[in-house]
Amino acid sequence: MAGPDDRPAFALLAALTNYHFDPDNRTEPFRPKMVFGDRRSLVPTDMMVEQITELWQVAPSVMNLGLRARIADVVWFLQRRRMDMAELAIQSYCECVISVRDGTATQAHGNESPWSMQSVMLLVRAASISHATKWSLASSDNLRSLVGSLVQAAYDRVQPGDFCRIAHLDLDHKISAVDQIAQSAEQLANHLSLAEQPDQRMDLWKIAARAHRIQRNQTESDRCNTSAAECLVQKSDQSVGSAMLQSSFLHDAITSLRGIRGTGARRAELEAKLRAIQPTIREEMGEFSHEIDLTEIVEHALATVRGHSLPKAILALAKCDKPPTPAVIRKTAVEHISSHPLQGMMPMQVYDYQGHVVFRSPGSGGTPEESEHHTRYMMCFHRNIARQLAVAGAINPIRRTIADEHPVSMDELIAVLENSPFIPPGHVHIFARGMFHFLAGEDIEAASVLMPQLENSLRHLLLLKGIETSVTDDFGIQTEASLSILLNPNGAWRSKIDEILPPRYAHEIDLLFLFAGGPGLRNQVAHGKIPAGEFWDHNMVYGVWMILHLALAPLITHWEHVETLFVNRTGLGK
């Protein structure tokens, strides 16, 4: 039985098992589980040399395969000369997957699939160590054999999602014959059982295209990419009832075909189809609400995520708040001014993070223009309080719980986000990276990644509706409309945005990102004015959350499909 003297050892093992595992990252595969402000959880480099030596001595005798792999990996990561630890880590990672395949073990949350994202993460890490050791170890040969057998088994069983996850790893390290991967992927894509599964077929065609590209066969790669684009058309046809999704899938298909020779006629046909759908886009961001007892707001927030799958938890994060309508915000501000007339007569000043005055409100007793200025300032004042409550009571507790309960990976987040019409083609990885940082509490990275995406995504929504957002000057130079121009109430695009998004969103973006009397996040971030500690300010957190909310909101009414796609992509059950 463990005694007081054993507590340091158990504390060290607890820290080892509580790292955030990022196997694709060759320089930082073990990251802090949580980061908030100037605090973080432990990482390997926090260990002392004596602790590393102790772990090196005990690693071979550890019975639990997962713990043995983690200990050996951490020791080798910190002291690369210990090749015996590299050998042990690779072999232990392989044995973890083999034990799941053979039914003698399960992974987190009862997962029993050797093809799941959890299994692939272990194999990716084993491959990364093998790459660093130049595939010279005997355990690396065992890894090659295991990956090849899993690819073949997924093909034999017609398991397209499992095949794709392992095939990507196989192609990354050229384990199996590349032409065989291409042939198997095409045969699965043409399997009759997948005729009505465009997501899975598209993944398979992309695998085949990648394999042909590796072999420098551009003709065959283009053929497979054309078939992948047709899967997007099929997805559009299956999305009848949501003009925004239909337009998004058609736009992606046209974009995919643009770089392929001989597809001009097909592109023209799809563009005509897109133009017919675009005018029907109207407020599809979804109206959803739920009542919350504010005295128990945190408990309510946590109850929506604890014990649920990652997609369900992300859905709870997306739905945990919603900006009020402009009329409600204005009514609250006007009532405040009426109730506190002396306060309203006092001029107000707003400073940026560098102490510069960026806004002055003369008070409510001046000209109509000055009174409107003051009213907008008070609208920001009340929204500031509401955001603080939302962040402290819902957003932060939910994202912390997700980080605690789920070993989140980029591939899982991409599987949730990839069909969002708010995200332009080629940007889903950026949004997933931003969400990855946000869930980990790395708010500097999350804000830096996601906030520049906002205005481009708004332009993308207008493009889906067939509205051009660039202006050409007298010299033929095209300039894209910036966020301030897009949201200008007197401009050409604000009314169009309000036709696509409920007006509450454009209004909140204006108050949060643009209006100088509010947080003014756009200029503060763009001009590098925010000091490190202020990235955890509630307005910053809410700004990042809102961008993710806008990306997820169009999918909420189709969340069952999101969950199905997540299972197919990751192999993780609901």
Coordinates of C-alpha atoms in Angstrom, one line a residue:
M1 CA 0.0 0.0 0.0
A2 CA 1.3 3.4 -0.9
G3 CA 2.6 5.6 1.9
P4 CA 3.5 9.3 2.3
D5 CA 7.0 8.7 0.9
D6 CA 5.5 7.5 -2.4
R7 CA 3.5 10.7 -3.1
P8 CA 6.2 12.5 -5.1
A9 CA 6.5 9.4 -7.4
F10 CA 2.8 9.3 -7.9
A11 CA 2.7 13.1 -8.5
L12 CA 5.3 12.7 -11.2
L13 CA 3.4 9.9 -12.9
A14 CA 0.3 11.9 -12.7
A15 CA 2.1 14.8 -14.5
L16 CA 3.4 12.4 -17.2
T17 CA -0.1 11.2 -18.0
N18 CA -1.6 14.6 -17.9
Y19 CA 0.4 16.2 -20.8
H20 CA -1.5 17.2 -23.9
F21 CA -0.4 14.7 -26.5
D22 CA 0.4 16.3 -29.9
P23 CA 2.1 13.5 -31.9
D24 CA 2.3 15.5 -35.1
N25 CA 4.5 18.1 -33.4
R26 CA 8.1 16.9 -33.6
T27 CA 9.5 19.7 -31.5
E28 CA 6.8 19.8 -28.8
P29 CA 4.8 16.6 -28.7
F30 CA 4.0 17.0 -25.0
R31 CA 2.3 20.3 -24.2
P32 CA 0.7 21.7 -21.1
K33 CA -2.8 20.4 -20.5
M34 CA -4.0 23.8 -19.5
V35 CA -2.7 27.4 -20.0
F36 CA -4.5 30.4 -18.4
G37 CA -2.7 33.7 -18.1
D38 CA 0.8 33.3 -16.7
R39 CA 0.0 29.8 -15.4
R40 CA 0.3 26.4 -17.0
S41 CA 0.4 22.8 -16.1
L42 CA 3.7 20.8 -16.2
V43 CA 5.6 19.9 -19.3
P44 CA 8.6 17.4 -19.7
T45 CA 11.2 20.1 -19.5
D46 CA 10.1 20.9 -15.9
M47 CA 11.6 17.6 -14.7
M48 CA 14.9 17.4 -13.0
V49 CA 17.8 15.2 -14.3
E50 CA 17.4 12.9 -11.3
Q51 CA 13.8 12.3 -12.1
I52 CA 14.6 11.5 -15.7
T53 CA 17.2 9.0 -14.7
E54 CA 14.8 7.4 -12.3
L55 CA 12.2 7.0 -15.1
W56 CA 14.8 5.5 -17.4
Q57 CA 15.5 2.8 -14.8
V58 CA 11.9 1.9 -14.2
A59 CA 10.5 2.2 -17.7
P60 CA 11.2 -1.4 -18.9
S61 CA 9.4 -2.8 -15.9
V62 CA 6.2 -0.9 -16.2
M63 CA 3.3 -3.3 -17.0
N64 CA 0.8 -0.8 -18.4
L65 CA 1.5 -0.4 -22.1
G66 CA 0.3 3.1 -22.4
L67 CA 2.2 4.3 -19.3
R68 CA 5.4 2.5 -20.4
A69 CA 5.2 4.1 -23.9
R70 CA 4.7 7.5 -22.4
I71 CA 7.6 7.2 -19.9
A72 CA 10.0 5.8 -22.5
D73 CA 9.0 8.5 -25.0
V74 CA 9.4 11.4 -22.5
V75 CA 12.9 10.1 -21.4
W76 CA 14.0 9.8 -25.0
F77 CA 12.5 13.1 -25.9
L78 CA 14.6 14.8 -23.1
Q79 CA 17.8 12.7 -23.6
R80 CA 18.1 11.6 -27.2
R81 CA 21.2 9.6 -26.5
R82 CA 19.1 6.9 -24.8
M83 CA 18.3 4.9 -27.9
D84 CA 17.0 2.1 -25.7
M85 CA 14.1 4.3 -24.7
A86 CA 13.3 5.1 -28.4
E87 CA 13.2 1.4 -29.1
L88 CA 11.0 0.8 -26.1
A89 CA 8.7 3.7 -26.9
I90 CA 8.1 2.6 -30.5
Q91 CA 7.5 -1.0 -29.5
S92 CA 5.2 0.0 -26.6
Y93 CA 3.1 2.2 -28.8
C94 CA 2.7 -0.6 -31.3
E95 CA 1.8 -3.0 -28.6
C96 CA -0.9 -0.6 -27.4
V97 CA -2.6 -0.8 -30.8
I98 CA -2.0 -4.5 -31.2
S99 CA -3.7 -5.2 -27.8
V100 CA -6.7 -3.2 -28.9
R101 CA -6.8 -5.1 -32.2
D102 CA -6.6 -8.4 -30.4
G103 CA -9.3 -7.5 -27.9
T104 CA -7.1 -7.7 -24.8
A105 CA -7.3 -4.0 -24.1
T106 CA -9.4 -0.8 -24.7
Q107 CA -8.4 2.8 -25.0
A108 CA -10.0 5.9 -23.4
H109 CA -13.8 6.0 -23.3
G110 CA -14.0 2.3 -24.0
N111 CA -12.7 2.7 -27.6
E112 CA -12.0 -0.8 -29.1
S113 CA -10.9 0.1 -32.6
P114 CA -7.2 -0.2 -33.7
W115 CA -8.1 2.2 -36.5
S116 CA -9.5 5.0 -34.3
M117 CA -7.9 8.4 -34.1
Q118 CA -6.5 7.5 -30.7
S119 CA -4.7 4.5 -32.2
V120 CA -3.5 6.5 -35.1
M121 CA -2.1 9.1 -32.8
L122 CA 0.0 6.5 -31.1
L123 CA 1.2 5.2 -34.4
V124 CA 2.0 8.7 -35.6
R125 CA 4.2 9.3 -32.6
A126 CA 5.9 5.9 -33.1
A127 CA 6.6 6.9 -36.7
S128 CA 7.9 10.3 -35.6
I129 CA 10.4 8.6 -33.3
S130 CA 11.3 6.2 -36.1
H131 CA 11.9 9.1 -38.5
A132 CA 14.1 10.8 -35.9
T133 CA 16.1 7.6 -35.5
K134 CA 16.3 7.1 -39.3
W135 CA 14.1 3.9 -39.1
S136 CA 17.2 2.0 -37.9
L137 CA 15.6 0.2 -34.9
A138 CA 14.1 -3.2 -34.9
S139 CA 10.8 -1.8 -33.5
S140 CA 10.5 0.5 -36.5
D141 CA 10.3 -2.6 -38.7
N142 CA 7.5 -3.9 -36.5
L143 CA 5.7 -0.6 -36.9
R144 CA 5.9 -0.9 -40.7
S145 CA 4.4 -4.3 -40.5
L146 CA 1.6 -3.2 -38.2
V147 CA 0.6 -0.2 -40.3
G148 CA 0.6 -2.3 -43.5
S149 CA -1.6 -5.0 -41.9
L150 CA -4.1 -2.4 -40.7
V151 CA -4.3 -0.8 -44.1
Q152 CA -5.0 -4.1 -45.7
A153 CA -7.5 -5.2 -43.0
A154 CA -9.5 -1.9 -43.4
Y155 CA -9.6 -2.4 -47.2
D156 CA -10.8 -6.1 -46.8
R157 CA -13.5 -5.1 -44.4
V158 CA -14.7 -2.1 -46.6
Q159 CA -14.1 0.4 -43.7
P160 CA -13.4 3.6 -45.6
G161 CA -12.9 5.9 -42.6
D162 CA -10.5 3.4 -41.0
F163 CA -8.7 2.9 -44.3
C164 CA -8.2 6.7 -44.8
R165 CA -6.8 7.3 -41.3
I166 CA -4.2 4.6 -41.7
A167 CA -3.5 5.3 -45.4
H168 CA -2.5 8.9 -44.6
L169 CA 0.1 7.6 -42.1
D170 CA 1.2 5.0 -44.6
L171 CA 1.7 7.6 -47.4
D172 CA 3.5 9.9 -45.0
H173 CA 6.2 7.4 -44.4
K174 CA 5.9 5.4 -47.7
I175 CA 5.4 2.1 -45.8
S176 CA 3.3 0.2 -48.4
A177 CA 3.5 0.4 -52.2
V178 CA 2.1 3.8 -53.2
D179 CA 0.4 2.4 -56.3
Q180 CA -1.3 -0.2 -54.2
I181 CA -2.7 2.5 -51.9
A182 CA -4.1 4.4 -54.9
Q183 CA -5.7 1.3 -56.3
S184 CA -7.3 0.2 -53.0
A185 CA -8.6 3.8 -52.4
E186 CA -10.2 3.9 -55.8
Q187 CA -11.8 0.5 -55.5
L188 CA -13.3 1.5 -52.1
A189 CA -14.6 4.8 -53.5
N190 CA -16.4 2.9 -56.2
H191 CA -17.9 0.3 -53.8
L192 CA -21.7 0.1 -54.1
S193 CA -22.2 0.4 -50.4
L194 CA -20.8 3.9 -50.5
A195 CA -22.9 5.3 -53.3
E196 CA -24.8 7.6 -51.0
Q197 CA -21.9 8.5 -48.8
P198 CA -20.2 11.4 -50.5
D199 CA -18.0 12.4 -47.5
Q200 CA -16.4 9.0 -47.3
R201 CA -16.0 8.7 -51.1
M202 CA -14.4 12.1 -51.3
D203 CA -11.8 11.2 -48.6
L204 CA -11.0 8.1 -50.6
W205 CA -10.6 10.0 -53.9
K206 CA -8.3 12.4 -52.2
I207 CA -6.2 9.6 -50.9
A208 CA -5.9 8.2 -54.4
A209 CA -5.1 11.6 -55.8
R210 CA -2.4 12.1 -53.2
A211 CA -0.9 8.7 -54.0
H212 CA -0.8 9.4 -57.7
R213 CA 0.8 12.8 -57.0
I214 CA 3.5 11.1 -55.0
Q215 CA 4.2 9.0 -58.1
R216 CA 4.3 12.2 -60.2
N217 CA 1.3 11.1 -62.3
Q218 CA -0.6 14.4 -62.6
T219 CA -3.2 13.1 -65.0
E220 CA -4.4 10.4 -62.7
S221 CA -4.2 12.8 -59.7
D222 CA -6.4 15.2 -61.6
R223 CA -8.9 12.5 -62.5
C224 CA -9.2 11.5 -58.8
N225 CA -9.5 15.1 -57.7
T226 CA -12.3 15.6 -60.2
S227 CA -14.2 12.7 -58.7
A228 CA -13.7 14.2 -55.3
A229 CA -15.2 17.5 -56.5
E230 CA -18.2 15.6 -57.8
C231 CA -18.7 14.3 -54.2
L232 CA -19.1 17.9 -53.1
V233 CA -21.8 18.3 -55.8
Q234 CA -23.6 15.3 -54.4
K235 CA -23.3 16.8 -50.9
S236 CA -25.0 19.9 -52.2
D237 CA -27.8 17.9 -53.7
Q238 CA -28.3 16.1 -50.4
S239 CA -28.5 19.5 -48.5
V240 CA -31.9 20.6 -49.9
G241 CA -33.5 22.9 -47.4
S242 CA -30.3 24.8 -46.6
A243 CA -29.4 27.2 -49.3
M244 CA -26.3 28.2 -47.4
L245 CA -24.9 24.7 -47.2
Q246 CA -25.8 24.0 -50.8
S247 CA -24.0 27.1 -52.0
S248 CA -21.0 26.4 -49.8
F249 CA -20.6 22.9 -51.2
L250 CA -21.1 24.0 -54.8
H251 CA -18.6 26.9 -54.3
D252 CA -16.1 24.4 -52.9
A253 CA -16.6 22.1 -55.9
I254 CA -16.1 24.9 -58.4
T255 CA -12.9 26.0 -56.5
S256 CA -11.6 22.4 -56.6
L257 CA -12.1 22.1 -60.3
R258 CA -10.5 25.4 -61.1
G259 CA -7.0 24.1 -61.2
I260 CA -7.9 21.0 -63.3
R261 CA -7.6 21.1 -67.1
G262 CA -10.7 20.2 -69.2
T263 CA -13.2 21.0 -66.5
G264 CA -14.4 24.4 -67.9
A265 CA -17.7 23.2 -69.1
R266 CA -18.5 21.5 -65.8
R267 CA -17.5 24.6 -63.9
A268 CA -19.9 26.7 -66.0
E269 CA -22.7 24.2 -65.3
L270 CA -22.1 24.3 -61.6
E271 CA -21.8 28.1 -61.6
A272 CA -25.2 28.4 -63.2
K273 CA -26.6 26.0 -60.5
L274 CA -24.9 28.1 -57.8
R275 CA -26.4 31.4 -59.2
A276 CA -29.9 29.8 -59.0
I277 CA -29.5 28.9 -55.3
Q278 CA -27.7 32.0 -54.1
P279 CA -30.8 34.4 -53.9
T280 CA -32.6 32.0 -51.5
I281 CA -30.0 32.4 -48.7
R282 CA -31.8 33.9 -45.7
E283 CA -30.8 33.9 -42.1
E284 CA -29.7 30.3 -41.7
M285 CA -27.5 30.7 -38.7
G286 CA -30.2 29.1 -36.6
E287 CA -32.3 30.6 -33.8
F288 CA -31.8 28.6 -30.7
S289 CA -32.2 29.4 -27.0
H290 CA -32.3 27.8 -23.6
E291 CA -33.2 29.1 -20.1
I292 CA -30.5 29.4 -17.5
D293 CA -30.8 30.1 -13.8
L294 CA -28.1 32.7 -13.4
T295 CA -27.5 31.6 -9.8
E296 CA -26.4 28.2 -11.1
I297 CA -25.0 29.2 -14.5
V298 CA -21.6 27.4 -14.0
E299 CA -23.3 24.1 -12.9
H300 CA -25.6 24.3 -15.9
A301 CA -22.7 24.9 -18.3
L302 CA -20.7 22.0 -16.9
A303 CA -23.7 19.7 -17.0
T304 CA -24.0 20.2 -20.8
V305 CA -20.4 18.9 -21.4
R306 CA -19.5 16.4 -18.7
G307 CA -19.6 12.8 -19.9
H308 CA -20.5 13.7 -23.4
S309 CA -18.7 13.0 -26.7
L310 CA -16.4 15.7 -28.1
P311 CA -19.0 16.8 -30.8
K312 CA -21.7 17.1 -28.1
A313 CA -19.4 19.1 -25.9
I314 CA -18.4 21.4 -28.8
L315 CA -22.1 21.9 -29.5
A316 CA -22.6 23.0 -25.9
L317 CA -19.8 25.5 -26.3
A318 CA -21.3 26.9 -29.4
K319 CA -24.8 27.3 -27.8
C320 CA -23.7 28.5 -24.4
D321 CA -24.4 32.2 -25.3
K322 CA -26.0 34.4 -28.0
P323 CA -25.7 38.2 -28.4
P324 CA -29.0 40.0 -27.8
T325 CA -30.8 41.8 -30.6
P326 CA -29.7 45.4 -31.3
A327 CA -33.2 46.6 -30.1
V328 CA -32.7 44.9 -26.7
I329 CA -29.2 46.3 -26.2
R330 CA -30.4 49.8 -27.1
K331 CA -33.4 49.6 -24.8
T332 CA -31.2 48.6 -21.9
A333 CA -28.8 51.5 -22.6
V334 CA -31.6 54.0 -22.9
E335 CA -33.2 52.9 -19.7
H336 CA -29.9 53.2 -17.9
I337 CA -29.4 56.7 -19.2
S338 CA -33.0 57.7 -18.1
S339 CA -32.5 56.1 -14.6
H340 CA -29.1 57.9 -14.1
P341 CA -29.4 61.3 -15.7
L342 CA -26.5 62.9 -13.8
Q343 CA -24.2 60.1 -14.8
G344 CA -25.3 60.5 -18.4
M345 CA -24.3 64.1 -18.4
M346 CA -20.7 63.3 -17.5
P347 CA -18.3 63.0 -20.5
M348 CA -16.5 59.7 -20.8
Q349 CA -13.1 58.7 -22.3
V350 CA -11.8 55.3 -23.5
Y351 CA -8.2 54.5 -23.6
D352 CA -6.3 51.8 -25.5
Y353 CA -3.8 49.4 -23.9
Q354 CA -1.0 51.9 -24.5
G355 CA -2.9 54.7 -22.6
H356 CA -3.9 56.7 -25.7
V357 CA -7.4 58.3 -25.8
V358 CA -9.3 56.6 -28.6
F359 CA -12.8 57.7 -27.8
R360 CA -14.6 60.5 -26.1
S361 CA -18.3 60.6 -25.2
P362 CA -19.6 64.1 -24.5
G363 CA -22.6 62.8 -22.5
S364 CA -26.3 62.6 -23.3
G365 CA -27.2 66.3 -23.1
G366 CA -25.6 67.5 -26.3
T367 CA -26.7 67.4 -30.0
P368 CA -28.6 64.3 -31.3
E369 CA -25.3 63.1 -32.8
E370 CA -23.5 63.4 -29.4
S371 CA -26.4 61.7 -27.6
E372 CA -26.2 58.8 -30.1
H373 CA -22.5 58.6 -29.4
H374 CA -23.2 58.3 -25.7
T375 CA -26.0 55.8 -26.2
R376 CA -23.6 53.5 -28.2
Y377 CA -21.0 53.9 -25.4
M378 CA -23.6 52.7 -22.9
M379 CA -24.6 49.8 -25.1
C380 CA -21.0 48.7 -25.0
F381 CA -20.9 49.2 -21.3
H382 CA -23.8 46.8 -20.7
R383 CA -22.5 44.3 -23.3
N384 CA -19.2 44.4 -21.4
I385 CA -20.9 43.2 -18.2
A386 CA -22.9 40.5 -20.1
R387 CA -19.8 39.2 -21.8
Q388 CA -18.0 39.0 -18.5
L389 CA -20.8 36.9 -17.1
A390 CA -20.9 34.6 -20.2
V391 CA -17.1 34.0 -20.1
A392 CA -16.9 33.4 -16.4
G393 CA -20.1 31.4 -16.1
A394 CA -20.2 29.3 -19.3
I395 CA -17.4 29.7 -21.9
N396 CA -14.4 29.2 -19.6
P397 CA -15.9 26.4 -17.6
I398 CA -17.0 24.5 -20.7
R399 CA -13.7 24.8 -22.6
R400 CA -11.8 23.8 -19.4
T401 CA -14.0 20.7 -19.0
I402 CA -13.5 19.8 -22.7
A403 CA -9.7 20.0 -22.3
D404 CA -10.0 17.9 -19.1
E405 CA -12.2 15.1 -20.5
H406 CA -11.0 14.8 -24.1
P407 CA -7.5 14.3 -25.7
V408 CA -8.4 16.8 -28.4
S409 CA -6.5 16.5 -31.7
M410 CA -6.5 18.7 -34.8
D411 CA -8.0 16.0 -37.0
E412 CA -11.0 15.7 -34.6
L413 CA -11.6 19.5 -34.7
I414 CA -11.3 19.5 -38.5
A415 CA -13.9 16.7 -38.6
V416 CA -16.4 19.0 -36.7
L417 CA -15.7 22.2 -38.6
E418 CA -15.0 21.1 -42.2
N419 CA -18.6 21.5 -43.5
S420 CA -19.1 25.0 -42.1
P421 CA -20.2 27.5 -44.8
F422 CA -18.7 30.2 -42.7
I423 CA -15.2 28.9 -43.3
P424 CA -13.7 29.6 -46.8
P425 CA -12.0 26.8 -48.7
G426 CA -8.5 26.1 -47.5
H427 CA -9.2 27.8 -44.1
V428 CA -10.6 24.9 -42.1
H429 CA -7.2 24.0 -40.8
I430 CA -6.7 27.6 -39.6
F431 CA -10.0 27.5 -37.7
A432 CA -9.3 24.1 -36.2
R433 CA -5.8 25.3 -35.1
G434 CA -7.5 28.4 -33.5
M435 CA -10.1 26.2 -31.7
F436 CA -7.3 23.8 -30.6
H437 CA -5.5 26.7 -28.9
F438 CA -8.7 28.1 -27.5
L439 CA -9.7 24.8 -25.8
A440 CA -6.2 24.5 -24.3
G441 CA -6.5 28.0 -22.9
E442 CA -3.7 29.4 -25.1
D443 CA -5.5 32.6 -25.8
I444 CA -2.6 34.5 -27.3
E445 CA -2.4 31.9 -30.1
A446 CA -6.2 31.5 -30.4
A447 CA -6.8 35.2 -30.9
S448 CA -3.9 35.7 -33.2
V449 CA -5.0 32.9 -35.4
L450 CA -8.8 33.4 -35.5
M451 CA -9.4 37.2 -35.3
P452 CA -7.8 37.9 -38.7
Q453 CA -10.2 35.3 -40.2
L454 CA -13.4 37.2 -39.3
E455 CA -13.6 39.7 -42.1
N456 CA -12.5 37.2 -44.7
S457 CA -15.3 34.8 -43.6
L458 CA -17.9 37.6 -43.9
R459 CA -16.7 38.3 -47.4
H460 CA -17.0 34.5 -48.1
L461 CA -20.6 34.5 -46.9
L462 CA -21.4 37.4 -49.3
L463 CA -19.6 35.5 -52.1
L464 CA -21.8 32.5 -51.5
K465 CA -24.8 34.8 -52.0
G466 CA -23.2 36.0 -55.3
I467 CA -22.2 39.4 -54.0
E468 CA -18.7 40.8 -54.9
T469 CA -16.8 42.4 -52.1
S470 CA -13.9 44.0 -54.0
V471 CA -13.6 47.5 -55.4
T472 CA -11.7 48.4 -58.5
D473 CA -10.0 51.8 -58.7
D474 CA -9.2 53.9 -61.8
F475 CA -6.0 52.0 -62.4
G476 CA -7.7 48.5 -62.3
I477 CA -6.3 47.7 -58.8
Q478 CA -8.8 45.6 -56.8
T479 CA -9.1 46.2 -53.1
E480 CA -11.1 43.9 -50.8
A481 CA -13.6 45.5 -48.4
S482 CA -12.3 45.6 -44.9
L483 CA -14.4 44.8 -41.8
S484 CA -15.2 48.4 -41.1
I485 CA -16.4 48.9 -44.7
L486 CA -18.4 45.7 -44.7
L487 CA -20.2 46.7 -41.5
N488 CA -20.7 50.4 -42.3
P489 CA -24.5 50.9 -41.9
N490 CA -24.4 53.3 -44.8
G491 CA -22.4 51.0 -47.0
A492 CA -23.3 48.6 -49.8
W493 CA -22.7 45.4 -47.8
R494 CA -24.2 45.8 -44.3
S495 CA -27.8 45.2 -45.4
K496 CA -26.6 42.2 -47.4
I497 CA -24.8 40.7 -44.4
D498 CA -28.0 41.3 -42.3
E499 CA -29.9 39.2 -44.9
I500 CA -27.5 36.3 -44.4
L501 CA -26.8 36.6 -40.6
P502 CA -29.4 37.7 -38.0
P503 CA -28.7 41.4 -37.4
R504 CA -27.6 40.6 -33.8
Y505 CA -24.3 39.3 -35.2
A506 CA -23.2 42.3 -37.3
H507 CA -24.2 44.6 -34.5
E508 CA -22.2 42.6 -31.9
I509 CA -19.2 42.5 -34.2
D510 CA -19.4 46.2 -34.6
L511 CA -19.6 46.8 -30.8
L512 CA -16.9 44.3 -30.0
F513 CA -14.4 44.6 -32.8
L514 CA -14.8 48.1 -34.4
F515 CA -16.5 50.7 -32.2
A516 CA -13.8 52.8 -30.6
G517 CA -15.9 53.3 -27.5
G518 CA -15.9 49.5 -26.9
P519 CA -13.0 47.0 -26.7
G520 CA -12.0 47.7 -30.4
L521 CA -10.4 44.3 -30.7
R522 CA -9.7 44.5 -34.4
N523 CA -7.4 47.5 -34.2
Q524 CA -5.9 46.5 -30.8
V525 CA -4.9 43.1 -32.2
A526 CA -4.0 44.2 -35.7
H527 CA -1.6 46.9 -34.4
G528 CA 0.0 44.7 -31.7
K529 CA -1.2 46.9 -28.8
I530 CA -2.4 44.1 -26.5
P531 CA 0.1 43.0 -23.8
A532 CA 0.4 39.3 -23.1
G533 CA -1.7 39.1 -20.0
E534 CA -4.7 40.9 -21.6
F535 CA -5.3 38.2 -24.1
W536 CA -7.2 36.4 -21.2
D537 CA -9.5 39.4 -20.8
H538 CA -13.2 38.5 -21.0
N539 CA -13.8 40.5 -24.2
M540 CA -10.8 38.8 -25.9
V541 CA -12.1 35.4 -24.9
Y542 CA -15.6 36.3 -26.0
G543 CA -14.3 37.6 -29.3
V544 CA -12.6 34.3 -30.1
W545 CA -15.6 32.3 -28.9
M546 CA -17.9 34.4 -31.2
I547 CA -15.8 33.6 -34.3
L548 CA -16.0 29.9 -33.4
H549 CA -19.8 30.3 -32.7
L550 CA -20.3 31.8 -36.1
A551 CA -18.4 28.9 -37.7
L552 CA -20.5 26.3 -35.8
A553 CA -23.9 28.0 -35.8
P554 CA -24.9 27.0 -39.4
L555 CA -24.2 23.4 -38.5
I556 CA -26.3 23.2 -35.4
T557 CA -29.6 22.2 -37.1
H558 CA -27.6 19.5 -38.9
W559 CA -25.6 18.3 -35.9
E560 CA -26.5 14.6 -36.3
H561 CA -24.7 14.7 -39.6
V562 CA -21.7 16.4 -37.9
E563 CA -21.6 13.6 -35.3
T564 CA -21.9 10.9 -38.0
L565 CA -19.1 12.5 -40.0
F566 CA -17.0 12.8 -36.8
V567 CA -17.4 9.1 -36.2
N568 CA -16.4 8.2 -39.8
R569 CA -13.4 10.5 -39.7
T570 CA -12.0 9.6 -36.3
G571 CA -13.3 6.1 -35.6
L572 CA -14.4 7.4 -32.2
G573 CA -17.9 6.4 -31.1
K574 CA -20.7 8.8 -30.2

